Coordinates of C-alpha atoms in Angstrom, one line a residue:
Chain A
X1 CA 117.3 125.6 90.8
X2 CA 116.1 125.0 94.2
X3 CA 117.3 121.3 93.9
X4 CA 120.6 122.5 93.3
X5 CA 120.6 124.6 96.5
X6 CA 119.2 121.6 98.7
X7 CA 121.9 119.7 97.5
X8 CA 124.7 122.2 97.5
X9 CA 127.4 119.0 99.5
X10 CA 126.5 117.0 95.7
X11 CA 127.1 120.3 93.6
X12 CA 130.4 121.1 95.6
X13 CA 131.4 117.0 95.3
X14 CA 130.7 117.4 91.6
X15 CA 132.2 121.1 91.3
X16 CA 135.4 119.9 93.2
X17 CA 136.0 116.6 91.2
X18 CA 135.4 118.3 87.8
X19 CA 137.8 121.3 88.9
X20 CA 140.1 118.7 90.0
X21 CA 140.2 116.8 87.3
X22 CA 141.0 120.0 84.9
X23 CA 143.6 121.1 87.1
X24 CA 145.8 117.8 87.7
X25 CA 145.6 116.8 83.8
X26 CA 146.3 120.4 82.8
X27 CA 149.5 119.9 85.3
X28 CA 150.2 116.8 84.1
X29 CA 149.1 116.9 80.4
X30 CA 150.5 120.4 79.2
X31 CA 154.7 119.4 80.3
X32 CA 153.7 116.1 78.1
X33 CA 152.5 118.1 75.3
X34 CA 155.2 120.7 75.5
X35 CA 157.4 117.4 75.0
X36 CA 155.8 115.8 72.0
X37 CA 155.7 118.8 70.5
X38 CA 159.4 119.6 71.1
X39 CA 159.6 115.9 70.0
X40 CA 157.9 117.0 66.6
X41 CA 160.3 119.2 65.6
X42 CA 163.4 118.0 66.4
X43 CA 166.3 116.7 64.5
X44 CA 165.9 113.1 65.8
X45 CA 163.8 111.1 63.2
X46 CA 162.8 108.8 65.7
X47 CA 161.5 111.2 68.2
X48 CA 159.7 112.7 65.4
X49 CA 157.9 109.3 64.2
X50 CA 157.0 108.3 67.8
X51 CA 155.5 111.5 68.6
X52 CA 153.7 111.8 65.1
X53 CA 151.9 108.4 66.4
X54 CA 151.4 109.5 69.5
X55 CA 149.4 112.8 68.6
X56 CA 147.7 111.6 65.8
X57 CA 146.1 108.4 67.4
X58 CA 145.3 110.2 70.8
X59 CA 143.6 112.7 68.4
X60 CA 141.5 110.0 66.2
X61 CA 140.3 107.7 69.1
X62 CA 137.3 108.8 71.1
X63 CA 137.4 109.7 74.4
X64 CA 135.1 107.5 75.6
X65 CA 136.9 104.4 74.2
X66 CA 140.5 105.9 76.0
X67 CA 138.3 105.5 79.2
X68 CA 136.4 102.2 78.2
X69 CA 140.4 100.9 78.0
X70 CA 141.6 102.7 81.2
X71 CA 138.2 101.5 83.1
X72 CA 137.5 98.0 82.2
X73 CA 141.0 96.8 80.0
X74 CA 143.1 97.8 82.1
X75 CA 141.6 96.0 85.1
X76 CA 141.9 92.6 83.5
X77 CA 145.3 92.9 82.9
X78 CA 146.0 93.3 86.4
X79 CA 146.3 97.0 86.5
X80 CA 143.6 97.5 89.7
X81 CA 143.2 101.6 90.3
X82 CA 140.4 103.8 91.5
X83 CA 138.6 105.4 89.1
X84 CA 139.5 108.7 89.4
X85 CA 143.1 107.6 88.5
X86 CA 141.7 105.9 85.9
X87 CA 140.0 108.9 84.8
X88 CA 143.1 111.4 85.3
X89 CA 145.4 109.1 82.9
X90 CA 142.3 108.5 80.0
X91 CA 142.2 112.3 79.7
X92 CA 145.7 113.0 80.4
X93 CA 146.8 110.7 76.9
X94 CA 143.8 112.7 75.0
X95 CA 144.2 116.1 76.4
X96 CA 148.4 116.0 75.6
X97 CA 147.7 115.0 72.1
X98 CA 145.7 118.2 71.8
X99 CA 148.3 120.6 74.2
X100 CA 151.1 119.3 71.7
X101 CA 149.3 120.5 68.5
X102 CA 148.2 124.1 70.1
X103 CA 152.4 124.3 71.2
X104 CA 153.3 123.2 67.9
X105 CA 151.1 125.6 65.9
X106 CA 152.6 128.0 67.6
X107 CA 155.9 126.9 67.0
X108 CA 155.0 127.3 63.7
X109 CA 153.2 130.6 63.9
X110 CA 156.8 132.1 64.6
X111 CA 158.3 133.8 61.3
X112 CA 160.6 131.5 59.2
X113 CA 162.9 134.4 59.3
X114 CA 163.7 134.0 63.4
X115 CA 164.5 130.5 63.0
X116 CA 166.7 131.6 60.1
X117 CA 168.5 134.6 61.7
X118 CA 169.5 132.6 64.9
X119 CA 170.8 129.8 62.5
X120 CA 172.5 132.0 60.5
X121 CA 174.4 133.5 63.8
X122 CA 175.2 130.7 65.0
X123 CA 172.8 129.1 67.4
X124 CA 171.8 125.4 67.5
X125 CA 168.5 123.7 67.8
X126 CA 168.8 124.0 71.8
X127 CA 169.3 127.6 71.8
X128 CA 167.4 128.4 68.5
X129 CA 164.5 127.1 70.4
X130 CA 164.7 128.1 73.4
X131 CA 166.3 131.9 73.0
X132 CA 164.4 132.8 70.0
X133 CA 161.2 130.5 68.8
X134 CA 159.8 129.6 72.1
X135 CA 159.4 132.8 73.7
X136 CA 158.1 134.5 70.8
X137 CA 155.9 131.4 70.4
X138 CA 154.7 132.0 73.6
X139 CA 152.4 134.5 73.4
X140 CA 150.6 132.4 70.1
X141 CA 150.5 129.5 72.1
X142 CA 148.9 130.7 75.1
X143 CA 145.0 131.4 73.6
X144 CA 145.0 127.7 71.9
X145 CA 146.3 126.5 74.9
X146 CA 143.6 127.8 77.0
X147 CA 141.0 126.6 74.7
X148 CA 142.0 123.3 75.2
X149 CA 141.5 123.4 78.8
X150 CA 138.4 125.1 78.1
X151 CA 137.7 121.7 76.0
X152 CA 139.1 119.5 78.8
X153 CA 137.0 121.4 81.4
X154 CA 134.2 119.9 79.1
X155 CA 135.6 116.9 78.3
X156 CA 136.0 115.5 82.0
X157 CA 132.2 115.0 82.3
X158 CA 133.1 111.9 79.9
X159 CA 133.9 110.6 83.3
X160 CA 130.6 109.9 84.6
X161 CA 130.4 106.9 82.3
X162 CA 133.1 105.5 84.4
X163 CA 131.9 105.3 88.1
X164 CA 133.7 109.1 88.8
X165 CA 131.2 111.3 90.3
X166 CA 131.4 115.0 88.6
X167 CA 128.9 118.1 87.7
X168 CA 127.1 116.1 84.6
X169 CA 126.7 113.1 87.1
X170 CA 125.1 115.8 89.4
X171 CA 122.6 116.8 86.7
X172 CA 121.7 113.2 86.6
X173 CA 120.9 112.2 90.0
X174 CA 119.2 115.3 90.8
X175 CA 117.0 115.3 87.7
X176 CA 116.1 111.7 88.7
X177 CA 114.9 112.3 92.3
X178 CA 113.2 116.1 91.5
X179 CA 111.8 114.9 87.9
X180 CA 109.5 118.0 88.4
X181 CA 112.2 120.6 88.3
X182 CA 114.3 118.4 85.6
X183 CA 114.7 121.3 83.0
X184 CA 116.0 123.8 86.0
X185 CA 118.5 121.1 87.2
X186 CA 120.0 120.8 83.9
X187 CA 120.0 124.7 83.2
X188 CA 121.3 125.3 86.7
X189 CA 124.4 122.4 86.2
X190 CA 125.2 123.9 82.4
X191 CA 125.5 127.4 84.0
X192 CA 128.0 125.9 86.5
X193 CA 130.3 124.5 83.4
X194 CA 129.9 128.0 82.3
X195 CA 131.0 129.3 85.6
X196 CA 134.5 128.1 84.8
X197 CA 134.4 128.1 80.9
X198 CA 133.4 131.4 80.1
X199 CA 136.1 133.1 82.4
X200 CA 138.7 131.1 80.3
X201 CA 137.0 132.1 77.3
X202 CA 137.2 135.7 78.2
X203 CA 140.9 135.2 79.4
X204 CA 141.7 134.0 76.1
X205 CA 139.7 137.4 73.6
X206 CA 141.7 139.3 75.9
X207 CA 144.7 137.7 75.5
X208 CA 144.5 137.5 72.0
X209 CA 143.5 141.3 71.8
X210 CA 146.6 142.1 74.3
X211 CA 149.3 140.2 72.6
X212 CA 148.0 140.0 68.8
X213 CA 150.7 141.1 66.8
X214 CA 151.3 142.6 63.1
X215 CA 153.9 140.7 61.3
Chain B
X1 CA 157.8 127.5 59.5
X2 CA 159.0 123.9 59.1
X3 CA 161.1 121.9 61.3
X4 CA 163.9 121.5 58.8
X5 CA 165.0 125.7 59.2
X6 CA 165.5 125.2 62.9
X7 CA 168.6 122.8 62.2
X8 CA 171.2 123.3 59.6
X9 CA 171.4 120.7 57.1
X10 CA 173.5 118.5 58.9
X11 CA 177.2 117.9 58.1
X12 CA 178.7 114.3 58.9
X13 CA 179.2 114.3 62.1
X14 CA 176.1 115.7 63.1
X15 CA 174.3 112.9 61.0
X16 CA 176.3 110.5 62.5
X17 CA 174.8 111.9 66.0
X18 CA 171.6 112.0 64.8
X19 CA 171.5 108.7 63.4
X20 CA 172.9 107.1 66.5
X21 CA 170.4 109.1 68.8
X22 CA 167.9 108.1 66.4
X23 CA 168.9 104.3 66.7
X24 CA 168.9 104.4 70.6
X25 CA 165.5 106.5 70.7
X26 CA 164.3 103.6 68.3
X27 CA 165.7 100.7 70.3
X28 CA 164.5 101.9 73.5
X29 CA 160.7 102.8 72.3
X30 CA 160.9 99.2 70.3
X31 CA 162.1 97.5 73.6
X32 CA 159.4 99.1 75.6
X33 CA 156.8 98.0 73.5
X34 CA 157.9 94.8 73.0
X35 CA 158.3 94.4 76.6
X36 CA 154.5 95.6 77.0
X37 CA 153.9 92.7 74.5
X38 CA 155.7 90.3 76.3
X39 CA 154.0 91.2 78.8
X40 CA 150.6 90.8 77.2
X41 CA 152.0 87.4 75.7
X42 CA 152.4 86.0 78.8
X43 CA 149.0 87.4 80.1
X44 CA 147.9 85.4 77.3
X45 CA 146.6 88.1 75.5
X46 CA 147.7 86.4 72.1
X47 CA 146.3 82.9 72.7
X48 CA 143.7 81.7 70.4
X49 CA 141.3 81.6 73.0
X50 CA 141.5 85.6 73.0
X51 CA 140.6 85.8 69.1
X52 CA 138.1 82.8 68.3
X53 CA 135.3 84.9 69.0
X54 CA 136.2 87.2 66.0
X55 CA 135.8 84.2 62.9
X56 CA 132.5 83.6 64.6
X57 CA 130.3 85.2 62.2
X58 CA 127.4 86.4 64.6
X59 CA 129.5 88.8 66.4
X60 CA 130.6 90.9 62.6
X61 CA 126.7 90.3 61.1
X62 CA 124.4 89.3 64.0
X63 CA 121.1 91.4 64.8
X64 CA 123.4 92.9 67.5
X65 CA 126.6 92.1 66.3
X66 CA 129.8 94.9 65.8
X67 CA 128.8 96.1 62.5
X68 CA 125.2 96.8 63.5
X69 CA 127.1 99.0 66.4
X70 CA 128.8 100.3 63.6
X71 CA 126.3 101.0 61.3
X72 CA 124.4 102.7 64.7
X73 CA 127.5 105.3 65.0
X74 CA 127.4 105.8 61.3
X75 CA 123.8 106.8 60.9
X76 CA 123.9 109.2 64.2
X77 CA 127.3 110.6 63.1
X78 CA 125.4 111.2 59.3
X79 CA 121.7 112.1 60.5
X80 CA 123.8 114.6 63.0
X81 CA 126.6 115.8 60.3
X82 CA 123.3 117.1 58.1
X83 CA 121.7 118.7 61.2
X84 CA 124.2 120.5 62.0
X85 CA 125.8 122.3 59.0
X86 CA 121.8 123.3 58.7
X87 CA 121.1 124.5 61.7
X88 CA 124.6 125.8 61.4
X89 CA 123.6 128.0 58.6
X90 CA 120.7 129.1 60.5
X91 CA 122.6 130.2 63.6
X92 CA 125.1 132.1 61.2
X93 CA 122.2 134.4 59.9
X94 CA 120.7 134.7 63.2
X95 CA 123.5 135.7 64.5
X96 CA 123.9 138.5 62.1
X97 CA 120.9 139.8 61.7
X98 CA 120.1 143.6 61.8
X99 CA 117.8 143.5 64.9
X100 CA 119.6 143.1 68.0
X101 CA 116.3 141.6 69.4
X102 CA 117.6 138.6 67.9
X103 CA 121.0 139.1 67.6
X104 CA 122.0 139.3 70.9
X105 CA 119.7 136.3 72.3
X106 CA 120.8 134.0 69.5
X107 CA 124.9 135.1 70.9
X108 CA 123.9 134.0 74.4
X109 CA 122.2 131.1 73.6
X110 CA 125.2 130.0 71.1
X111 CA 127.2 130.7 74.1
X112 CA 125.8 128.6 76.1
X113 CA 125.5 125.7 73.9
X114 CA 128.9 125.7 73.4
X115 CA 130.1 126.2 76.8
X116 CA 128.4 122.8 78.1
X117 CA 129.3 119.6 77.9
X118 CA 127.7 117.7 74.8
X119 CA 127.1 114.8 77.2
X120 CA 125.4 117.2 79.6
X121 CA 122.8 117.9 76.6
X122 CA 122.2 114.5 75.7
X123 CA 120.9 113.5 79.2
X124 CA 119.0 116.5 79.3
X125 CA 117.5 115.6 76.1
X126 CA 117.3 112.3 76.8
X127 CA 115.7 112.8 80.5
X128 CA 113.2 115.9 79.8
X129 CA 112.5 115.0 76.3
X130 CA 111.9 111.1 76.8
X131 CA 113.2 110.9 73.2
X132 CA 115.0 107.7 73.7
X133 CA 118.8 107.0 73.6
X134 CA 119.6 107.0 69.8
X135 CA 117.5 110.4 69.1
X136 CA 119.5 112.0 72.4
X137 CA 122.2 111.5 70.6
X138 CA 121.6 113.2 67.5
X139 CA 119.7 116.4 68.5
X140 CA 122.4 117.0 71.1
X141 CA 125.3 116.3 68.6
X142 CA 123.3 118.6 65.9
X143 CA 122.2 121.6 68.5
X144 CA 126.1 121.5 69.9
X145 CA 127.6 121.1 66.2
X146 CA 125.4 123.4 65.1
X147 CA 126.5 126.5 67.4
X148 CA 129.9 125.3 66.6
X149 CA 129.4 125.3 62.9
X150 CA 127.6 128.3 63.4
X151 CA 130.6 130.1 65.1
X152 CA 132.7 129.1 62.2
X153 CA 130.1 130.2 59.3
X154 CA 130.4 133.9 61.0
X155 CA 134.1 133.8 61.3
X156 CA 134.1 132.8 57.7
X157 CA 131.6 135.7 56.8
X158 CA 133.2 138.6 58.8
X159 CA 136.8 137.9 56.9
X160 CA 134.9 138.3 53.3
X161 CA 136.1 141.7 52.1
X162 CA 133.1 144.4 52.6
X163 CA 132.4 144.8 49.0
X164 CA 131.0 141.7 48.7
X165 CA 128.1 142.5 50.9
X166 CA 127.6 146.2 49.8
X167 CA 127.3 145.1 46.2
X168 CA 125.3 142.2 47.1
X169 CA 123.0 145.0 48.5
X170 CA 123.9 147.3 45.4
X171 CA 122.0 145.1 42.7
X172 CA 119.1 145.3 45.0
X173 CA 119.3 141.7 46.6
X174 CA 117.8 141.5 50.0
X175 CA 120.1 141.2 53.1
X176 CA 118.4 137.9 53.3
X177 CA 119.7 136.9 50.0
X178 CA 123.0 138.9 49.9
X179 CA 124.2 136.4 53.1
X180 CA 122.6 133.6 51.2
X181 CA 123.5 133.8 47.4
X182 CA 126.6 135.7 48.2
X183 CA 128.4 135.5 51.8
X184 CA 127.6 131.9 52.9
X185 CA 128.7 130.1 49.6
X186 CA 132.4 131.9 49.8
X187 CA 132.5 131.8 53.5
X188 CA 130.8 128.1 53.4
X189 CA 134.3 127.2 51.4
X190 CA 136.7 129.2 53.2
X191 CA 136.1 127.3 56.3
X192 CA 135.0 123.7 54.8
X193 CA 138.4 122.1 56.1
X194 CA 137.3 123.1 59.5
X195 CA 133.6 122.4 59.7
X196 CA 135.0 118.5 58.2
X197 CA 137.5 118.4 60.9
X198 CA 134.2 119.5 63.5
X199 CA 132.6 116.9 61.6
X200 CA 135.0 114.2 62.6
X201 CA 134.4 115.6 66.1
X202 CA 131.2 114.8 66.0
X203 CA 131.8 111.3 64.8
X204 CA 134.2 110.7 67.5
X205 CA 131.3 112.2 70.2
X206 CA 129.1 109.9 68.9
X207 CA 130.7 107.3 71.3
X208 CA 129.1 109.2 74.4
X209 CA 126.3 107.3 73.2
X210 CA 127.6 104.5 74.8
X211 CA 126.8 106.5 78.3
X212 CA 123.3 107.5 77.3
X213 CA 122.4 104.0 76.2
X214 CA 122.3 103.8 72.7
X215 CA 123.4 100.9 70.6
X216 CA 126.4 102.3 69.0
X217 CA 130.0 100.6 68.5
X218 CA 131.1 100.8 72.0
X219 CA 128.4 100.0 73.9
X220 CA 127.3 97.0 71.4
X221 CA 131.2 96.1 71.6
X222 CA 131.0 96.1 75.5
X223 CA 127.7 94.2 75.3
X224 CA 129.6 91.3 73.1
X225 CA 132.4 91.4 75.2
X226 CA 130.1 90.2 78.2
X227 CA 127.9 88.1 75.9
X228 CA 131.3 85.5 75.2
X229 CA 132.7 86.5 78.3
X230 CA 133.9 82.8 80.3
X231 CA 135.9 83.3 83.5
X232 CA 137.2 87.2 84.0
X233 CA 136.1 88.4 80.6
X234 CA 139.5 87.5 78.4
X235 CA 138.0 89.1 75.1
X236 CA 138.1 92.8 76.6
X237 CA 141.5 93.8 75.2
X238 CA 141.0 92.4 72.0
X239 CA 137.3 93.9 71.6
X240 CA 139.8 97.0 72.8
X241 CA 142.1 96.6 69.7
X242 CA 139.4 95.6 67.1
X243 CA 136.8 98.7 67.9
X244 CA 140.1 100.8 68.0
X245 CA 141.6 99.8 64.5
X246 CA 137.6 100.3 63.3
X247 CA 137.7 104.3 64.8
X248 CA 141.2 104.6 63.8
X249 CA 140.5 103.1 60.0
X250 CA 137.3 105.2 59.8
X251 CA 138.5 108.9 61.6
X252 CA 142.2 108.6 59.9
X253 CA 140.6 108.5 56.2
X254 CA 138.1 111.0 56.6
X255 CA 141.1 113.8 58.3
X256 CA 142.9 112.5 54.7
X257 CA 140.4 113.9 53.2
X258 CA 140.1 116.7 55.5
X259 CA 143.9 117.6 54.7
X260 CA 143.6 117.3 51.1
X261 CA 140.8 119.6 51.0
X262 CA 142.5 122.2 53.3
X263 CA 145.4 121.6 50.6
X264 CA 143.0 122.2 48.1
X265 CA 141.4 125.4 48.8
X266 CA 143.9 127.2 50.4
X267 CA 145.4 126.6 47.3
X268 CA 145.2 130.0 45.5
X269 CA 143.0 129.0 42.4
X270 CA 143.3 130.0 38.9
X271 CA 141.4 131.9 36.8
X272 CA 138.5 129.9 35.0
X273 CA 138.1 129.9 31.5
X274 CA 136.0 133.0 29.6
X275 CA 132.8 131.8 27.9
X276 CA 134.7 131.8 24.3
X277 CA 137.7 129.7 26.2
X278 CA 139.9 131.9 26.8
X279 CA 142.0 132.5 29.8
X280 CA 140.7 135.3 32.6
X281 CA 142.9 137.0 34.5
X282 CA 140.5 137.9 37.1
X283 CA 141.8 136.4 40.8
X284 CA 138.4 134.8 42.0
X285 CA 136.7 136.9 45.3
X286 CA 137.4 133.7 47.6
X287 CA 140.9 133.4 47.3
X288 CA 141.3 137.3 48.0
X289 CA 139.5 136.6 50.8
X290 CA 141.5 133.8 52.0
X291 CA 144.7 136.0 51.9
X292 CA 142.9 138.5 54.1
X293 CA 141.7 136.3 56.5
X294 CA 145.8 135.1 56.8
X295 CA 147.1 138.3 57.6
X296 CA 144.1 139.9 58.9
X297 CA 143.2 139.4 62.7
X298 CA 139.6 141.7 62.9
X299 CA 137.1 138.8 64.3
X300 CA 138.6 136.0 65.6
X301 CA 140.3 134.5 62.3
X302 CA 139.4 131.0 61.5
X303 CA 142.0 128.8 62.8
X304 CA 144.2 126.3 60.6
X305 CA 141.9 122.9 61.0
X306 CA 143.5 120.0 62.5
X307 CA 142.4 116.6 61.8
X308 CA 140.5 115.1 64.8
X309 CA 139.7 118.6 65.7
X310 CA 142.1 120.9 67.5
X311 CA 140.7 121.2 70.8
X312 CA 139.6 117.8 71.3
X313 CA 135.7 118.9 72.3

């Protein structure tokens, strides 16, 4: 632990990447998702087939190969960017694959019966969704939703791999200058993932106590 | 709820609408692609010269060549798959057991092996352990697949109705027995489409091996890619496309699989036949349980698997 402490200016540069990382995708990532989901269920065929692609090869590629094209393909085609951008789009195309399914679950999660009710007075698609499935969908949505940025949170330490400097890339350097206190180094960086994930985690039991419903 | 209630079946002018948007959604995603080919095509991107390297035989069969990265990924992914649903199980009676001496330790320390990064455990494994890239790679996949299985086991287990465990205990089986004779076969199939779909997860993490340093698909890919690399490295985009058809070939079969056996027990199954053939008309325990575990929200119901995982991690 006391390696940690010496280097508290790494831990923060680590801490502050990794939390900035979460936070721009999320921001980025979860309107995209809210899209392809919107795209999923919508009337246009089209919209329907390019989104289905979409999610479903974001959701079979690894991660590391979306950042092995972002870091080293993407260069030779011209496209010159730092890293971190780099970094920011790789897990903004993955993590919006995954938002989209959590929004569309919940789409579905809403009774058929809604849906049919607002058809049957009248509303269209536009005002189906937005008056009556999305808000109730909201509350269904929001625990999944959370759990993928609990996942993202996790999934930025991919990033290491590529020349960005986060927490995991932390553990590394310190554990390779104080090999003595390696096994405290690691503990001490897995409790600072768990810092940020277990709050979310938390947020979500409680959410998900608060807001389950009997239908 | 499927998509088709939130629109009416539509009359003709609303197809004609459709259709249309549907055309100029269609042209406009075809003309951006193509345009990102044209692109590509005049980057050269489709020249011979970006493809030879994929007839030469040495880079599909060599000592190092993509299907030795493939078979690499394979092995860790399998070795891992098997460690995991064990140890798995294990967690799942651990974490149920009477004593809270080792209840409540085995809940943190599932906690926290979930809560980290599997990456994070691999370089610890690989850095404190010394146990070399390839072995990094599995125990961290199994340990982290394991909680997670784990997890999923005790979800199953809690929405089995109660009667199953007190009559296990009725006929004077052992706890020890009642969870495994009784509980974990039922709950083992209740949630089999999701420990597949955490399986395919795993498969897909194997490819942080590439950061730890073993020689699986990526890294050996990245490695050929350098080895016939002349002037600027012109093969990365296509070793891109190749090792990206491989994932997609490999992970889009196996969540086929995944869906049809979602498809398949979530169907509600009929009643075997008696021992003198007839029909029974008892509903088998599982599928009860099934329906409970739909409507029924007591500890954190099992949620509908998703190929690929449905968090991504």
């Amino acid at each position: 632990m006391q390696a940690i402490f010496e280097n508290l200016p790494l831990w923060l540069q680590g801490m502050g990447m990794t939390l900035m990382l979460t936070g721009v995708v999320t921001l980025i990532g979860l309107p995209i998702g809210i899209l392809l989901a919107g795209m999923r269920v919508s009337p246009v065929a089209a919209l329907r087939v390019v989104a289905a692609i979409w999610t479903e090869v974001a959701r079979n590629t690894p991660l590391t190969l979306v950042f092995f094209f972002t870091a080293f393909v993407l260069p030779k085609l011209g496209f010159i960017f730092d890293f971190t951008l780099g970094a920011i789009l790789a897990l903004t195309y993955y993590t919006s694959a995954f938002f989209a399914e959590a929004v569309r679950s919940g789409i579905n999660s809403v009774p058929i019966g809604q849906a049919e009710a607002s058809r049957s007075i009248g509303l269209g698609f536009g005002q189906t969704m937005g008056l009556v499935v999305l808000p109730q969908a909201f509350r269904s949505v929001l625990p999944p939703l959370i759990n993928v940025v609990i996942a993202l949170t996790k999934n930025t330490s991919v990033a290491m791999g590529f020349f960005v400097f986060v927490l995991t890339s932390v553990a590394q350097r310190l554990a390779n200058v104080y090999g003595d206190q390696a096994l405290e180094v690691f503990i001490g960086i897995a409790l600072s993932y768990l810092i940020i994930t277990v709050p979310l985690g938390q947020l979500v039991d409680h959410l998900e106590r608060k807001w389950s419903v009997q239908r | 709820m499927s998509g088709s209630v939130l629109f009416d079946a539509p009359g003709p002018n609303a197809i004609r609408r459709s259709r249309i948007m549907s055309i100029v959604f269609a042209v406009a995603a075809v003309a951006a692609v193509a345009l990102a080919v044209y692109q590509l095509w005049l980057g050269g991107a489709f020249y011979q010269d970006r493809w030879d390297i994929f007839s030469d035989e040495r880079l599909w069969f060599g000592a190092r060549g993509l299907l030795f990265g493939l078979g690499t990924t394979l092995s860790i992914a399998g070795i891992a798959a098997v460690g995991a649903i064990v140890l798995g199980v294990v967690f799942s009676i651990l974490r149920n057991a009477y004593s809270r001496w080792v209840r409540i330790p085995t809940t943190v320390v599932l906690e926290f092996f979930r809560g980290m990064p599997v990456l994070l455990m691999m370089l610890f494994i690989l850095i404190v352990f010394a146990s070399g890239a390839y072995w990094a790679v599995v125990w961290a996949l199994i340990v982290y697949n394991g909680a997670i299985i784990g997890e999923a086991l005790r979800a199953g287990m809690a929405s089995l109705p109660k009667g199953q465990r007190e009559s296990g205990l009725a006929i004077g089986l052992t706890p020890l027995r009642t969870t495994l004779e009784i509980e974990l076969p039922q709950a083992f199939r209740i949630m089999l489409p999701i420990i597949l779909a955490q399986l395919i997860v795993l498969l897909k993490d194997t490819s942080l091996g590439y950061i730890v340093g073993s020689e699986e698909m990526l890294r050996i890919g990245r490695q050929l890619v350098d080895f016939y690399d002349r002037e600027g490295g012109p093969y990365a985009l296509s070793m891109f496309f190749v090792m990206l058809a491989i994932y997609l070939a490999v992970n889009l079969s196996l969540s086929a699989i995944v869906r049809w056996l979602h498809k398949r027990v979530s169907r509600p199954r009929k009643g075997g036949p008696n021992l003198d053939g007839t029909k029974t008309e008892a509903i088998p325990v599982s599928t009860t349980a099934i329906r409970a575990q739909r409507t029924a929200d007591t500890d954190g119901p099992p949620q509908p698997p998703g190929a690929g995982g449905t968090l991504g991690g």
